[in-house]
Amino acid sequence: MTLSPGVGAWPDAGDDRACDSDASVVERSWETPDVFAVLFDRYADDIHRYVARRLGVDAADDLMAETFVIAFQRRRRYDLTQTQARPWLYGIATNLVGRHRRVEARRLRALSRAASFAADGGNAEGEPMEDRVAERDSAERAARVLAGALAGLPARHRDVLLLAAWGGLDYAETARSLGIPVGTVRSRLHRARAQLRRSIGTQDALPAAAPHKEHDHG
Amino acid sequence: MDELTGLPEWEADSVPLAPRARAAARARLLEAIDHETRHSARSGLSRRLVLRGAFIGVAAAAAGVTVALTRDGDDASTPNLTTLSAAQLLRKAADTTRADRGRLPIPRDDQYFYTRTYIERTYRKGGRRRTWTDESWMSVDGSKPSSRQEYGKVHHDPPLGPHEVASPPTVYSELKKWPTDPDELLALFRRDMPDSPLRDMTTFSDVCLLMEGPRVMPPGLQSAAFEALAEIRGVRIDKDEVDVLGRHGIAVSQPGSQFAFLFDRDTYAYLGTRVRGGFTTKVVDGEWRKTNVYDETRSLQQIAVVDRIGQRP
């Protein structure tokens, strides 16, 4: 995310949009609403990916769109001292995800159950698997164990954890996005991580190789 | 830190944003933008002062645009409206109004206030809905005829005669004389009535009449009115949730009153009024019944100062 640090810098022409800070885009959109689309172009992918990771792609298509509509409608309440709009947008998206807690929980549970089925199935057949397949399966299993662990977190802890891990927000940004004190973010994050490690540890299913997993996504 | 858990890499079944989904989402945003643009004032008109207050540009497209403040995690630090009393809400609304009203233009006596009010009436039975968008031009000092639209019908109101008064006043210069101190305002509304539930009811209704447009409130009067309402016994937050111009509203009412004030659930900005009305009484099965009941919300979409009747900002 490269953004010009110039807070409140007013470009002379609309064509200079690319180097505007988010705050100045929002401020200009107060009078010229069309300008708000710049924020969409900047962050639609980020928000979509975040929501997709939490609720799946179908929900993400819809909620991402809704995030920007809500943001647009609330743009006059944007704190212009905040150069970057990402935390704000993530906060709106997270609130929307919050309306689908059950969907999220169901999805995480389903993913984690799939893991245990796969493991059981493999053992039951008792057939030796090829190494590559085994490796892929173990990575998948790890991901699914993680899903189970995430499902076990209290929703407010999960919000904080995933904003940090997937949204890339720091403590202050997470606090701002959720409208909670930084200290609360810190403690929730600490607890969430501890619980996550605990539940993954107890299941003893996360291979040490997980951090080395190659990922080919952007 | 999260690397140890494999969290950052975890993608589940997510795939990148598809071009079609992106286009659809962008179209939704542009529709919302367009909707607002069509419903709000164009800026940059030098002579005509345009107010872009809390009411303006609130017409939001797309259904379901609200974010629930209370979450099932029940987070102590998340604002939770259920813990807010009606009086607290009214005081917050007063603060919000005061902040918004800083931009109220100072009109000249020979000018007009242009107001556009959106009325939506929903009949309880059958859910039939009617809407009106009324435009009015009110002479600032009341010395010239005003053009007032009500439910689509245009009324040409002549200036008041020497012995005529409107109560509460509709003329801005008259309203400016009203107290902006909530206690004084309350005393004015209560007149000499003895303390009784009837007085509370009457006072509440009178404040409603003051807020019902078309009328432009001088700085401080509206917030003082909210603070005065907060002092009235029995004011309460209605459980029903209201949708006003696509915004999530909460209503503050008083037992016995058909009126309610509507505020934005998040910002406490004043959205308008709601009235339950339209009763026609008839005998059904040997009993007198009220029929044809409707809920009507009325919200101010735009206020501006213009030079003549017919001129729009």
XYZ file of C-alpha atoms in Angstrom:
531
model
C 0.000 0.000 0.000
C 1.914 2.997 -1.127
C 0.322 6.226 -0.297
C 1.464 9.741 -0.327
C 1.983 10.961 3.221
C 0.597 14.375 2.389
C -2.392 14.646 4.672
C -5.012 16.966 3.385
C -2.981 17.855 0.336
C -5.375 19.229 -2.218
C -4.380 18.424 -5.727
C -4.970 20.980 -8.410
C -6.568 18.617 -10.811
C -8.702 15.548 -10.446
C -6.141 13.596 -12.409
C -3.767 13.717 -9.483
C -5.995 11.341 -7.628
C -3.420 8.607 -7.628
C -1.195 10.412 -5.169
C -3.926 11.727 -2.885
C -4.019 10.532 0.681
C -7.165 8.642 1.588
C -8.128 11.400 3.983
C -8.034 13.993 1.274
C -10.026 11.748 -1.044
C -12.672 11.411 1.630
C -12.658 15.125 2.290
C -13.029 15.948 -1.366
C -15.843 13.432 -1.662
C -17.829 15.526 0.809
C -18.393 18.028 -1.925
C -17.718 15.855 -4.955
C -19.169 12.463 -4.109
C -17.854 10.773 -7.275
C -14.328 11.037 -5.943
C -15.149 8.362 -3.415
C -14.804 5.707 -6.099
C -11.036 6.205 -5.796
C -11.140 4.450 -2.449
C -12.987 1.565 -4.025
C -10.309 1.202 -6.646
C -7.646 1.259 -3.984
C -9.090 -1.164 -1.490
C -11.780 -3.322 -3.093
C -9.369 -6.238 -3.448
C -8.093 -6.023 0.109
C -11.530 -5.889 1.612
C -12.804 -8.635 -0.628
C -9.955 -10.940 0.260
C -10.400 -10.310 3.951
C -14.127 -11.027 3.874
C -13.624 -14.020 1.566
C -11.192 -15.538 4.038
C -13.723 -15.111 6.792
C -17.009 -15.947 5.108
C -16.243 -17.393 1.709
C -16.323 -15.824 -1.719
C -20.058 -15.574 -2.268
C -20.602 -13.576 0.876
C -17.479 -11.556 0.144
C -18.784 -10.282 -3.185
C -21.822 -8.884 -1.478
C -20.275 -7.631 1.742
C -17.389 -5.932 0.007
C -19.865 -3.956 -2.078
C -21.870 -3.118 1.007
C -18.752 -2.023 2.869
C -18.081 0.690 0.321
C -21.686 1.840 0.155
C -21.753 2.217 3.932
C -18.377 3.903 3.945
C -19.623 6.354 1.351
C -22.708 7.140 3.376
C -20.604 7.688 6.479
C -17.831 9.612 4.850
C -18.706 12.867 6.576
C -17.872 11.265 9.884
C -14.442 10.200 8.723
C -11.651 11.432 10.949
C -9.543 13.428 8.514
C -6.457 13.176 10.694
C -6.278 9.530 9.673
C -4.324 9.487 6.444
C -5.204 5.918 5.608
C -8.754 4.725 5.206
C -7.902 1.031 5.419
C -8.573 0.624 9.146
C -11.885 2.415 8.725
C -12.927 0.184 5.841
C -11.778 -2.954 7.632
C -13.797 -1.866 10.629
C -16.951 -1.523 8.549
C -16.289 -4.859 6.876
C -15.692 -6.508 10.245
C -18.970 -5.165 11.559
C -20.702 -6.587 8.514
C -18.997 -9.927 9.058
C -20.335 -9.684 12.593
C -23.824 -9.904 11.215
C -22.924 -13.275 9.800
C -21.369 -14.809 12.876
C -23.369 -17.965 12.485
C -22.331 -18.351 8.885
C -18.724 -17.894 9.904
C -18.968 -20.346 12.775
C -20.711 -22.906 10.610
C -18.112 -22.513 7.925
C -15.200 -22.871 10.315
C -16.754 -25.905 11.920
C -17.373 -27.483 8.544
C -13.773 -26.883 7.551
C -12.495 -28.369 10.763
C -14.774 -31.387 10.480
C -13.549 -31.994 6.981
C -10.067 -32.287 8.476
C -11.021 -35.013 10.883
C -12.925 -36.899 8.187
C -9.906 -36.817 5.931
C -7.651 -38.070 8.698
C -10.021 -40.843 9.708
C -10.642 -41.879 6.144
C -6.934 -42.238 5.485
C -6.381 -44.380 8.547
C -9.384 -46.549 7.925
C -8.298 -47.539 4.505
C -4.838 -48.107 5.832
C -3.265 -47.637 2.445
C 0.088 -46.010 2.100
C -0.149 -42.655 0.406
C 2.340 -41.066 -1.875
C 4.608 -38.570 -0.223
C 3.401 -35.617 -2.204
C -0.169 -36.392 -1.446
C 0.709 -36.878 2.194
C 2.439 -33.533 2.287
C -0.462 -31.760 0.679
C -2.865 -33.511 2.965
C -0.911 -32.548 6.004
C -0.905 -28.907 4.939
C -4.624 -29.114 4.357
C -5.098 -30.778 7.666
C -3.114 -28.047 9.345
C -5.310 -25.429 7.743
C -8.376 -27.264 8.887
C -7.129 -27.676 12.394
C -6.605 -23.940 12.344
C -10.215 -23.498 11.253
C -11.307 -25.489 14.280
C -9.134 -23.382 16.512
C -10.536 -20.161 15.049
C -14.052 -21.451 15.560
C -13.246 -21.869 19.217
C -12.272 -18.231 19.701
C -14.748 -15.706 21.069
C -15.982 -13.541 18.210
C -14.414 -10.351 19.532
C -11.047 -12.044 19.865
C -11.333 -13.443 16.386
C -12.094 -9.994 14.995
C -8.964 -8.526 16.512
C -6.773 -11.443 15.562
C -7.903 -11.557 11.951
C -7.723 -7.810 11.481
C -4.107 -8.052 12.559
C -3.238 -11.215 10.660
C -5.238 -10.727 7.487
C -5.896 -7.024 7.450
C -2.323 -6.244 8.384
C -3.462 -3.617 10.853
C -1.312 -2.644 13.797
C -2.597 -2.192 17.332
C -3.627 1.416 16.884
C -5.292 0.786 13.543
C -7.184 -2.221 14.862
C -8.336 -0.167 17.821
C -9.539 2.590 15.545
C -11.268 0.247 13.166
C -13.285 -1.397 15.919
C -13.710 1.678 18.075
C -12.057 0.080 21.106
C -9.045 1.134 23.208
C -5.572 0.055 22.150
C -5.073 -1.745 25.463
C -8.122 -3.861 24.743
C -6.759 -4.755 21.341
C -3.474 -5.732 22.891
C -5.024 -7.974 25.509
C -7.482 -9.581 23.132
C -4.787 -10.254 20.615
C -2.602 -11.768 23.271
C -5.380 -14.008 24.493
C -6.476 -14.961 21.006
C -2.975 -15.954 20.008
C -2.418 -17.887 23.196
C -5.679 -19.751 22.805
C -4.999 -20.444 19.167
C -1.592 -21.870 19.909
C -3.043 -23.891 22.744
C -5.803 -25.429 20.711
C -3.528 -26.170 17.800
C -0.997 -27.616 20.217
C -3.511 -29.856 21.914
C -4.661 -31.264 18.633
C -0.999 -31.708 17.809
C -1.850 -31.605 14.178
C 0.015 -28.614 12.939
C 3.254 -29.755 11.395
C 6.340 -27.701 12.008
C 6.525 -27.250 8.273
C 3.502 -25.007 8.177
C 5.437 -21.727 8.137
C 7.427 -22.939 5.180
C 4.340 -23.655 3.171
C 4.663 -22.107 -0.199
C 1.911 -19.876 -1.271
C 1.436 -18.863 -4.827
C -1.228 -16.275 -4.329
C -0.606 -12.630 -4.767
C 3.868 -14.100 15.741
C 0.917 -15.491 13.857
C 3.267 -17.307 11.504
C 3.617 -20.087 14.040
C -0.031 -20.901 13.690
C -0.059 -20.737 9.902
C -2.688 -18.044 10.090
C -1.311 -15.567 7.534
C -1.156 -18.236 4.865
C -4.555 -19.621 5.553
C -6.733 -18.990 2.567
C -9.448 -21.584 2.933
C -11.282 -21.521 -0.370
C -10.864 -17.890 -1.194
C -10.271 -16.824 -4.750
C -9.430 -13.353 -6.057
C -12.129 -10.823 -6.702
C -13.729 -11.726 -10.008
C -14.002 -8.924 -12.583
C -17.752 -9.325 -12.741
C -18.108 -9.088 -8.964
C -15.861 -6.042 -8.930
C -17.928 -4.362 -11.605
C -21.139 -5.148 -9.746
C -19.763 -3.806 -6.482
C -18.474 -0.663 -8.135
C -21.842 -0.157 -9.800
C -23.515 -0.426 -6.409
C -21.259 2.252 -5.015
C -21.822 4.511 -8.001
C -25.540 4.010 -7.642
C -25.335 5.133 -4.019
C -23.256 8.128 -5.072
C -25.657 8.966 -7.837
C -28.616 8.615 -5.548
C -27.120 11.052 -3.101
C -26.075 13.484 -5.778
C -29.562 13.573 -7.178
C -31.004 14.193 -3.743
C -28.622 16.764 -2.437
C -27.540 20.238 -3.280
C -24.888 21.008 -5.798
C -22.207 23.037 -4.184
C -20.335 25.970 -5.519
C -23.244 28.317 -6.095
C -21.930 31.552 -4.784
C -25.012 33.603 -4.008
C -27.080 30.788 -2.737
C -25.896 29.490 0.512
C -26.306 25.840 0.648
C -26.636 23.953 3.828
C -25.261 20.527 3.824
C -26.228 19.467 7.243
C -27.083 16.224 8.790
C -30.201 15.845 6.732
C -28.725 16.410 3.383
C -27.632 13.692 1.171
C -28.834 11.048 3.481
C -30.982 9.422 0.892
C -29.116 6.226 0.631
C -29.672 3.582 -1.928
C -29.332 -0.106 -1.305
C -31.266 -1.869 1.336
C -29.655 -3.186 4.449
C -27.048 -0.551 4.922
C -26.910 -0.626 8.656
C -24.321 -2.113 10.859
C -25.559 -3.533 14.095
C -23.830 -1.882 16.982
C -24.580 -4.588 19.452
C -22.812 -7.764 18.683
C -23.276 -11.178 20.038
C -19.821 -11.012 21.550
C -21.378 -8.426 23.851
C -18.391 -6.269 24.085
C -18.385 -3.813 26.927
C -16.557 -1.159 24.966
C -18.871 -1.259 21.983
C -21.535 1.419 22.073
C -24.766 -0.195 23.010
C -27.920 1.767 22.516
C -30.001 -0.269 24.824
C -28.094 1.172 27.732
C -28.902 4.708 26.653
C -31.944 6.359 28.125
C -34.207 8.545 26.043
C -33.003 11.625 27.937
C -29.358 10.772 27.310
C -30.099 10.179 23.672
C -31.835 13.545 23.380
C -28.868 15.308 24.963
C -26.510 13.583 22.568
C -28.783 14.590 19.720
C -28.646 18.164 20.981
C -24.846 18.057 20.902
C -24.828 16.618 17.405
C -27.298 19.232 16.199
C -25.304 22.018 17.765
C -22.170 20.803 16.006
C -23.944 20.491 12.658
C -25.657 23.802 12.877
C -22.413 25.694 12.896
C -22.772 25.861 9.158
C -26.201 27.440 9.117
C -26.137 30.331 6.702
C -27.237 33.719 7.955
C -30.033 34.749 5.625
C -31.036 38.270 4.678
C -34.574 39.284 5.512
C -35.519 39.617 1.852
C -34.497 36.055 1.030
C -36.294 32.747 1.204
C -35.580 29.475 2.865
C -35.898 26.617 0.490
C -36.783 23.333 2.159
C -37.368 19.954 0.684
C -39.148 17.473 2.871
C -39.614 13.823 2.182
C -42.751 12.215 3.563
C -43.338 8.518 3.592
C -46.578 7.052 4.783
C -47.043 3.339 5.344
C -50.450 1.956 6.112
C -50.428 -0.677 8.794
C -52.957 -2.766 6.977
C -51.650 -4.123 3.726
C -48.402 -2.156 3.976
C -49.385 0.225 1.184
C -46.928 3.065 0.928
C -47.286 6.632 -0.276
C -44.555 9.179 -0.563
C -44.404 12.893 -1.155
C -41.526 15.234 -1.722
C -42.639 18.685 -0.692
C -40.780 21.829 -1.601
C -41.405 25.102 0.154
C -40.111 28.622 -0.064
C -40.579 30.541 3.153
C -40.018 34.261 3.347
C -37.275 34.804 5.933
C -38.939 37.737 7.687
C -42.465 36.765 6.725
C -43.056 40.062 4.922
C -43.675 38.397 1.569
C -45.933 35.564 0.514
C -44.518 32.097 1.024
C -45.056 29.041 -1.071
C -45.676 26.018 1.046
C -46.245 22.550 -0.302
C -48.021 19.993 1.781
C -48.617 16.466 0.572
C -48.003 17.678 -2.931
C -50.475 20.543 -2.776
C -49.055 24.037 -3.045
C -50.355 26.711 -0.697
C -49.601 30.351 -1.263
C -49.462 31.745 2.234
C -49.865 35.489 2.377
C -47.897 37.426 4.999
C -49.589 37.412 8.363
C -51.820 40.377 9.048
C -51.075 42.833 11.862
C -53.200 40.917 14.337
C -52.376 37.412 13.222
C -49.912 35.092 14.846
C -48.777 31.621 14.001
C -48.126 29.347 16.916
C -45.498 28.133 16.973
C -44.130 30.784 14.620
C -43.080 29.787 11.147
C -41.199 32.983 10.448
C -37.476 32.769 10.998
C -37.119 36.250 12.410
C -39.769 35.387 14.994
C -38.152 32.095 15.870
C -34.875 33.903 16.431
C -36.469 35.604 19.403
C -37.135 32.277 21.049
C -34.950 31.210 23.944
C -32.100 28.849 23.173
C -31.784 27.923 26.807
C -33.573 24.598 27.343
C -35.066 25.602 30.712
C -36.465 28.856 29.375
C -37.803 27.082 26.336
C -39.457 24.456 28.477
C -41.029 27.152 30.640
C -42.349 28.810 27.505
C -43.951 25.584 26.351
C -45.377 24.757 29.747
C -46.887 28.196 30.115
C -48.802 28.236 33.393
C -50.027 24.688 33.280
C -49.961 22.871 36.608
C -47.635 19.918 36.859
C -49.519 16.912 35.540
C -49.181 14.106 32.997
C -51.372 16.213 30.744
C -48.830 19.014 30.867
C -46.070 16.586 29.888
C -48.134 15.335 27.005
C -49.045 18.808 25.802
C -45.491 20.045 26.066
C -44.203 17.069 24.107
C -46.774 17.635 21.379
C -45.987 21.347 21.228
C -42.307 20.646 20.707
C -43.342 18.248 17.935
C -45.371 20.986 16.307
C -42.379 23.270 16.464
C -40.190 20.683 14.764
C -42.686 19.798 12.070
C -41.806 21.765 9.025
C -41.575 23.552 6.885
C -39.723 25.704 9.297
C -36.088 26.648 9.592
C -34.701 26.629 13.082
C -32.293 29.386 14.076
C -28.986 28.266 15.602
C -29.409 26.750 19.035
C -33.180 26.447 19.017
C -33.348 22.904 17.783
C -30.757 21.610 20.228
C -32.479 23.508 23.031
C -35.726 21.817 21.995
C -34.107 18.380 22.292
C -32.723 19.247 25.699
C -36.136 20.487 26.762
C -37.669 17.213 25.594
C -35.140 15.356 27.730
C -36.668 17.017 30.783
C -40.172 15.822 30.035
C -41.281 12.901 32.149
C -42.053 9.698 30.323
C -39.941 10.233 27.224
C -38.802 6.855 26.064
C -37.056 5.079 23.260
C -39.429 3.161 21.075
C -38.556 -0.437 20.546
C -39.521 -0.299 16.910
C -36.713 0.374 14.569
C -37.313 2.848 11.832
C -35.786 3.277 8.469
C -35.564 6.879 7.416
C -34.183 7.577 3.976
C -32.187 4.429 4.189
C -30.761 5.332 7.572
C -31.275 3.335 10.663
C -33.314 5.408 13.036
C -34.507 5.166 16.574
C -37.599 6.924 17.766
C -38.113 8.878 20.955
C -41.715 9.238 21.966
C -43.908 9.896 24.929
C -46.833 7.810 26.098
C -50.034 9.243 24.783
C -48.410 11.111 21.944
C -48.806 10.122 18.350
C -45.538 11.844 17.557
C -42.015 10.589 17.795
C -38.649 12.120 17.023
C -36.277 10.114 14.903
C -32.530 10.066 15.341
C -29.732 8.311 13.569
C -28.810 5.274 15.543
C -25.096 5.864 15.168
C -24.607 9.594 15.118
C -27.718 10.780 16.952
C -28.303 13.203 14.124
C -31.901 14.341 13.901
C -33.652 12.608 11.034
C -37.189 13.870 11.316
C -40.478 13.046 12.932
C -42.834 10.152 12.847
C -46.526 10.391 13.368
C -49.111 7.690 13.780
C -52.314 8.908 12.354
C -55.023 8.655 9.810
C -57.673 7.180 12.007
C -61.109 6.954 10.619
C -63.390 5.536 13.219
C -66.143 3.220 12.270
C -68.256 0.578 13.876
C -66.942 -2.907 13.366
C -68.803 -5.790 14.999
C -70.661 -3.385 17.213
C -67.510 -1.661 18.451
C -65.880 1.586 17.490
C -62.623 0.799 15.791
C -59.847 2.951 14.494
C -59.033 1.970 10.979
C -56.758 3.100 8.257
C -53.882 3.569 10.675
C -50.609 4.643 9.160
C -47.101 5.542 10.214
C -45.712 8.577 8.564
C -42.116 9.720 8.654
C -41.182 13.195 7.639
C -37.597 14.192 7.114
C -35.900 17.278 5.912
C -33.706 16.520 2.945
C -32.443 19.932 2.151
C -32.354 23.481 3.412
C -30.876 26.343 1.478
C -31.178 30.091 1.273
C -32.341 31.374 -2.102
C -33.390 34.715 -3.505
C -36.818 34.021 -4.881
C -39.660 31.552 -4.913
C -39.115 28.793 -7.443
C -35.364 29.016 -7.259
C -33.678 25.785 -6.281
C -30.181 25.447 -4.911
